[in-house]
Every structure is written in C-alpha cells, then in structure tokens.
Short mmCIF file of C-alpha atoms in Angstrom, two decimals:
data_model
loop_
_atom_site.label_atom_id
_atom_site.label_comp_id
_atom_site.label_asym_id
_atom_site.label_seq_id
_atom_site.Cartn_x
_atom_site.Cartn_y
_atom_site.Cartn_z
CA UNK A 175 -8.28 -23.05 -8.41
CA UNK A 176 -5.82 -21.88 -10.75
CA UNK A 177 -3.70 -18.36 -9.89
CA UNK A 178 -6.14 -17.15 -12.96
CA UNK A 179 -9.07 -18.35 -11.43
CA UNK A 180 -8.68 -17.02 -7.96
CA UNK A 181 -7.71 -13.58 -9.69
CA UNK A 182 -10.70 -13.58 -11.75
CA UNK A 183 -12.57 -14.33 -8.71
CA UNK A 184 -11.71 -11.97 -6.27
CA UNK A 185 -11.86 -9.27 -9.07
CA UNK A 186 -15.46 -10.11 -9.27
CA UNK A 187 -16.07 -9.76 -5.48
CA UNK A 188 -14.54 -6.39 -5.84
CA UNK A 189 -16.99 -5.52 -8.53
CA UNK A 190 -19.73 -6.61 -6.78
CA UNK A 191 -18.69 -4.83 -3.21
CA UNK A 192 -18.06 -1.42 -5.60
CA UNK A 193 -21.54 -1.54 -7.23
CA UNK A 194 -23.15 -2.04 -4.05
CA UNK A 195 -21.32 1.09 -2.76
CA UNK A 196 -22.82 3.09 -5.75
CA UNK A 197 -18.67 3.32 -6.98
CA UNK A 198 -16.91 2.43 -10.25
CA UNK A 199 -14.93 -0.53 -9.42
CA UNK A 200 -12.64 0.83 -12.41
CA UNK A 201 -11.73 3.58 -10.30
CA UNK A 202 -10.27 1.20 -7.88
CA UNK A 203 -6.80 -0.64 -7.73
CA UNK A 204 -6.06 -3.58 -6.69
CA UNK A 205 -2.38 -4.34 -5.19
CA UNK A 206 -1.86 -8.62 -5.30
CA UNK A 207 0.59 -8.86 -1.96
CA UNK A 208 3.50 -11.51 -3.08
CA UNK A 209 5.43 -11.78 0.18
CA UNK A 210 7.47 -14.35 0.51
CA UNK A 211 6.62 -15.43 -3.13
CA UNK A 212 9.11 -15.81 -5.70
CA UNK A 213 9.42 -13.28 -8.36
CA UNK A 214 8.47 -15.90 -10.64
CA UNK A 215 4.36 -15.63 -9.36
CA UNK A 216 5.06 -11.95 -10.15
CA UNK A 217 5.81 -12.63 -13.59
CA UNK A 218 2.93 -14.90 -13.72
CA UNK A 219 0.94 -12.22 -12.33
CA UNK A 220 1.92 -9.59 -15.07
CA UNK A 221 1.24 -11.79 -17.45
CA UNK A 222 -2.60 -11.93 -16.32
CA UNK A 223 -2.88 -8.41 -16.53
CA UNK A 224 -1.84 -7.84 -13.11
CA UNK A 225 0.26 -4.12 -12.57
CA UNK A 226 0.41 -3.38 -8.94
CA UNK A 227 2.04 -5.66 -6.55
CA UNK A 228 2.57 -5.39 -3.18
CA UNK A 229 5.75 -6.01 -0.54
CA UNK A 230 6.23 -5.85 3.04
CA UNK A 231 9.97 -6.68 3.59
CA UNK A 232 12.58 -4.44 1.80
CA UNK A 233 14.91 -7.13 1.26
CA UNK A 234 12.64 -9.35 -0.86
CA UNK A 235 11.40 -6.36 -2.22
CA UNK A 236 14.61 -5.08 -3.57
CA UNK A 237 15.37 -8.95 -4.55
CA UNK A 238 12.04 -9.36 -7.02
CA UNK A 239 12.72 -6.09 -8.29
CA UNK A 240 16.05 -7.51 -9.63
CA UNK A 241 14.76 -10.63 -10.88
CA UNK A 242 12.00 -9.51 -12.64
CA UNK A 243 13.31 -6.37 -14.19
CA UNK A 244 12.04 -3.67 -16.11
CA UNK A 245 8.17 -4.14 -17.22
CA UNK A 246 6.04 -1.91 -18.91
CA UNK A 247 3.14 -0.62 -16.55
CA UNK A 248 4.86 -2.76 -13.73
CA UNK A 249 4.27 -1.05 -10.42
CA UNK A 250 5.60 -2.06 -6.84
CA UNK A 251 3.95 -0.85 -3.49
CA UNK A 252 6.03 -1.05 -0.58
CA UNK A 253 3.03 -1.93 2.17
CA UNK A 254 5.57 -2.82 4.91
CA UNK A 255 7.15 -1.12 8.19
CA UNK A 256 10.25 0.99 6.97
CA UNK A 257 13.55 1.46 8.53
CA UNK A 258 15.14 4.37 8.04
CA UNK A 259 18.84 2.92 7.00
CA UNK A 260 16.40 1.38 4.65
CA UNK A 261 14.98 4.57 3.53
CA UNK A 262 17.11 4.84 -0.47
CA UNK A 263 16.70 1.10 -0.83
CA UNK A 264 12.80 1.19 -0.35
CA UNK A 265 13.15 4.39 -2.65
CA UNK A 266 14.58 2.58 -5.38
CA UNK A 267 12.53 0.03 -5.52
CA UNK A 268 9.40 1.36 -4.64
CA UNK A 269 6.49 3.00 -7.16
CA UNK A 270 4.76 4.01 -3.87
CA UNK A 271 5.43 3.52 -0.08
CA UNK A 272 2.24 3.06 2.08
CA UNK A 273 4.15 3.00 5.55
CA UNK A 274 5.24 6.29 6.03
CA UNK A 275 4.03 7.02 9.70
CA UNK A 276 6.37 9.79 11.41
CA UNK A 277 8.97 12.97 10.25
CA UNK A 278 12.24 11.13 10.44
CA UNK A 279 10.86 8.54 7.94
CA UNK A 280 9.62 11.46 5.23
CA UNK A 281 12.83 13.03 6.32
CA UNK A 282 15.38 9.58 5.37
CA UNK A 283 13.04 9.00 2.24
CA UNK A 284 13.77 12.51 1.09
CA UNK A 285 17.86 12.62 2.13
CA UNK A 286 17.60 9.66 -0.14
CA UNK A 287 16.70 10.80 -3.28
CA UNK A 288 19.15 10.92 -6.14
CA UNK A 289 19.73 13.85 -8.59
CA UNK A 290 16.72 13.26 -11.38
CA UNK A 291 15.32 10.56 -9.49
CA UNK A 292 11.25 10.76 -10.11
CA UNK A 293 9.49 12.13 -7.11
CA UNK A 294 7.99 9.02 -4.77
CA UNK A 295 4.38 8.70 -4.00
CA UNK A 296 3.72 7.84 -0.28
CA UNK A 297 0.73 7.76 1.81
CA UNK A 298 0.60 8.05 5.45
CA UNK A 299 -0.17 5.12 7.37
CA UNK A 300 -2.34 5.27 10.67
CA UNK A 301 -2.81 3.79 13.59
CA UNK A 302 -6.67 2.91 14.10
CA UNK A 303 -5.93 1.22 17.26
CA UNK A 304 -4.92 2.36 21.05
CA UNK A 305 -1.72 0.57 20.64
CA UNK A 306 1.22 2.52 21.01
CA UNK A 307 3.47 -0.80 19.26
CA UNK A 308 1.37 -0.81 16.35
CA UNK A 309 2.18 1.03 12.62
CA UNK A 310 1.31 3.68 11.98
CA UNK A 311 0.89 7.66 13.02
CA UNK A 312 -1.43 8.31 15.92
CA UNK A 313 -4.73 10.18 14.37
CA UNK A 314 -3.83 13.42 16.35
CA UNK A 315 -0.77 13.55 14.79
CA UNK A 316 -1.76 12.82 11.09
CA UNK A 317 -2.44 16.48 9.72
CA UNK A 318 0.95 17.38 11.22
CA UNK A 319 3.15 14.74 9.50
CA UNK A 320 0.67 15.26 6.25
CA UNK A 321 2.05 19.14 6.34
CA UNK A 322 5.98 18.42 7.05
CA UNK A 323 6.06 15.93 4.13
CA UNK A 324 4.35 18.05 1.74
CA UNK A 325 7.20 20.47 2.31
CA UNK A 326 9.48 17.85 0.94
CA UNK A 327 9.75 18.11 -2.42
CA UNK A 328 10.99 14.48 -3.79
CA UNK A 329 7.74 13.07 -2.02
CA UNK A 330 4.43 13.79 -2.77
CA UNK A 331 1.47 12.43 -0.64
CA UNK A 332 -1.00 10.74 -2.02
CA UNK A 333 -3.64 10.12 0.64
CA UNK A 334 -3.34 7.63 3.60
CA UNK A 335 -3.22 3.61 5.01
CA UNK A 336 -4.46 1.84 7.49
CA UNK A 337 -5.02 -1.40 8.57
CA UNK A 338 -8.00 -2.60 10.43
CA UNK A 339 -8.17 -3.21 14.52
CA UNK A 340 -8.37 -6.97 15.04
CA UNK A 341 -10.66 -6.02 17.92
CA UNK A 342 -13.39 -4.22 16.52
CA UNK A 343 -15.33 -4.56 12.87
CA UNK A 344 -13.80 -3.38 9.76
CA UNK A 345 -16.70 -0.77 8.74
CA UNK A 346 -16.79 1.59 11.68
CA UNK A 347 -12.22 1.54 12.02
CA UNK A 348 -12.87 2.51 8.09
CA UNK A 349 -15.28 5.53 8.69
CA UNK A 350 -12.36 6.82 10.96
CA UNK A 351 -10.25 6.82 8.20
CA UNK A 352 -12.48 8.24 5.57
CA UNK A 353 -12.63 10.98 8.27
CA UNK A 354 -9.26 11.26 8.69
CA UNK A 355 -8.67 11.03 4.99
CA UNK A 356 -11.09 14.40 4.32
CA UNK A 357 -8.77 15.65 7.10
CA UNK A 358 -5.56 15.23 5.35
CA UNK A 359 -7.38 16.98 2.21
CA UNK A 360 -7.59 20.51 4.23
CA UNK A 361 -3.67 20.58 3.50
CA UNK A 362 -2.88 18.04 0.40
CA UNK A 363 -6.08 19.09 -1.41
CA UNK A 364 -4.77 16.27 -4.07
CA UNK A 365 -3.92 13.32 -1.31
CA UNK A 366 -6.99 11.17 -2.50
CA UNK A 367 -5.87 7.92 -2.29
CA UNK A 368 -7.33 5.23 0.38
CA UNK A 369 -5.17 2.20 1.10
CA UNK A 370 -7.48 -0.02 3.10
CA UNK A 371 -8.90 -3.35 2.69
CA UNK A 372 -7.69 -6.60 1.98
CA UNK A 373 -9.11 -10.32 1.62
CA UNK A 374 -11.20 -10.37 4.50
CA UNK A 375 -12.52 -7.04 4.49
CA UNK A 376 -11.99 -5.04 1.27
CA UNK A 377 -15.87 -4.98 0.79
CA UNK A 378 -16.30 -2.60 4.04
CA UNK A 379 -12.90 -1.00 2.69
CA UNK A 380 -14.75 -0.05 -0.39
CA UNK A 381 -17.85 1.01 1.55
CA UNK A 382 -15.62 3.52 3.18
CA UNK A 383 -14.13 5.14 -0.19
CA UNK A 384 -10.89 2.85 -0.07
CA UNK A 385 -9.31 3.76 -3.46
CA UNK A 386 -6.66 0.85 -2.93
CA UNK A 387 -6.46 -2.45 -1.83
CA UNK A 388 -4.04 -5.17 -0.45
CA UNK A 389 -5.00 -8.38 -1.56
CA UNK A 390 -2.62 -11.31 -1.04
CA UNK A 391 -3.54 -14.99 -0.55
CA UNK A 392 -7.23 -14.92 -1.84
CA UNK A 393 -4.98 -14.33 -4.85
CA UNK A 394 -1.88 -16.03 -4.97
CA UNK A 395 -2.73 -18.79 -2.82
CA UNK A 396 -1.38 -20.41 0.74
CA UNK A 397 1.93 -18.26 1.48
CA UNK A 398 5.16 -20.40 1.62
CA UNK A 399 6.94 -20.44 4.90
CA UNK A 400 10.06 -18.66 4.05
CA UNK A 401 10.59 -16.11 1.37
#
C-alpha cells in the first residue's frame, strides 16, 4: 500500500471505532509518529493533508524541524521521555509536549522560555503500570503535578498521556485514565485533551474519550533501523 493508502485506511478505522463510541471522529486528532523517518515522509505527509506529527527523540526532533521548515498548520508533538538539559530545545521545537511527568520537568520547560515566546501546551503523562522505571507520573501524584504546572505561566496543560500496560488489555488501563483525566479537570477545568491510543489499540483509546492519538507504522510503514 501506498503512504496514501495506508493513511486513508487507518483514518477510516478511526471513523469507524468513533461512530461506534457514539463520538465525532472530527473531534479527534490524529498524530502520524515519524521516528526515525526522514523529514522527507513528513513533507510527504503534509502534503496529504497530514498536520500533526509526532517525535520521541529530541535530537531528530529538532533535526526535521530544520529540514522541513516553516509550514502553514504544521504541528509537532513531542511524545518522547524528556531530559531536562533538553528542556529549551524540546521547547523550541515542540507545538505540544506529551511527556511531562514530574515538577523539575514543568520547572526546566518553564526556565526555558524566551521573552515573547508563545506559551507551550503539555499534557501530563502517567504511569498506568506498577513499574517504578516506566514514564510517566504515578496516579497519586497526578493532581499534584497538574496544580504546580498550572502555576507556571509559559505552560498551559492541556489534559493528560498514557500509554497502555503490556500486561493487561487496553480498555480497562484506559478507563483509569478517563478517571484520572475527570480528576485533573477539578483543577485545570480546561485540560481536556486525551493522548492515548495508537495502532494496536486506538479503537479502545477512543472508547475511553481519547481526544488524541499516536499512530506511527500503520501509517508510515516498517520503521528504518536508524534515524
């Protein structure tokens, strides 16, 4: 299948999992995950329509940002684990940043900002697991990080990430996040955004009110080996 075939295709699955949730699969975006693409697929992407792309390394991130330039509409979604010394270039090359998972992170995003720079859209990624290693804030902990970055005011949060347990089914780890999602509304009443779901499981994703999705290889095909 061609890169506009398998687009085409997986936007219809999305359809068809948001009309079978009883949702309007217009009011749901879809993020195509390039890593370790060339910026080249992301041009080829834009010029299917394509406006949200997603990137989990800073380094390539900042790279394709380069190549590709300035584009109308064009919107990058930094999906990856963040380093703090990485914290201004993920800012400046990032729409939105769905990692941010404890203070000091919110903290180095914010030190980063420049004078005039537009304020960053983050969500706050949790940990649906009982890993300690994995990304992501533990659940306990999520209303409390939700309330120190609100305070910052070059950030604004826009809801929360997760991804789902490899040990468990998708629908029930989503349900947890819905929940934790309403929870996060008590104190950002405007933090509505979902970022959940990707090619194996965006359908439960959607079930679960997942307002965004991460959807790499269904889309852009077999990953290279090195990016």
């Amino acid at each position: 299948m061609s890169l506009a075939a398998r687009l085409a295709e997986v936007d219809g699955r999305i359809a068809d999992a948001a009309r079978a949730a009883g949702r309007d699969p217009s009011a749901l975006t879809r993020i195509v995950v390039t890593k370790f693409h060339p910026a080249s697929l992301v041009e080829e992407l834009y010029g299917l329509g394509v406006r949200d792309v997603g990137e989990n390394r800073q380094q390539e991130l900042s790279r394709k940002v380069a190549e590709v330039g300035d584009r109308e509409g064009l919107r990058w979604h930094f999906i990856g684990q963040a380093q703090t010394n990485k914290a201004r270039a993920i800012r400046a090359a990032s729409s939105a940043v769905h990692s941010l998972d404890r203070a000091r992170l919110a903290d180095a995003l914010h030190a980063a900002a420049e004078p005039g720079e537009p304020v960053l859209d983050v969500l706050l990624q949790v940990n649906l697991t009982d890993d300690p290693g994995r990304g992501g804030v533990a659940p306990d902990d999520l209303v409390s990080l939700a309330e120190h970055t609100a305070r910052l005011s070059s950030l604004r949060v826009r809801g929360v990430m997760a991804v789902a347990p490899l040990d468990e089914p998708p629908a029930p780890a989503f349900a947890r996040l819905r929940a934790l999602s309403d929870a996060v509304l008590t104190v950002v009443p405007d933090a509505e955004w979902i970022s959940a779901g990707m090619t194996a499981d965006f359908a439960e994703a959607i079930a679960a009110g997942a307002t965004h999705l991460r959807i790499g290889s269904a889309i852009t095909g077999p990953r290279p080996l090195r990016g």
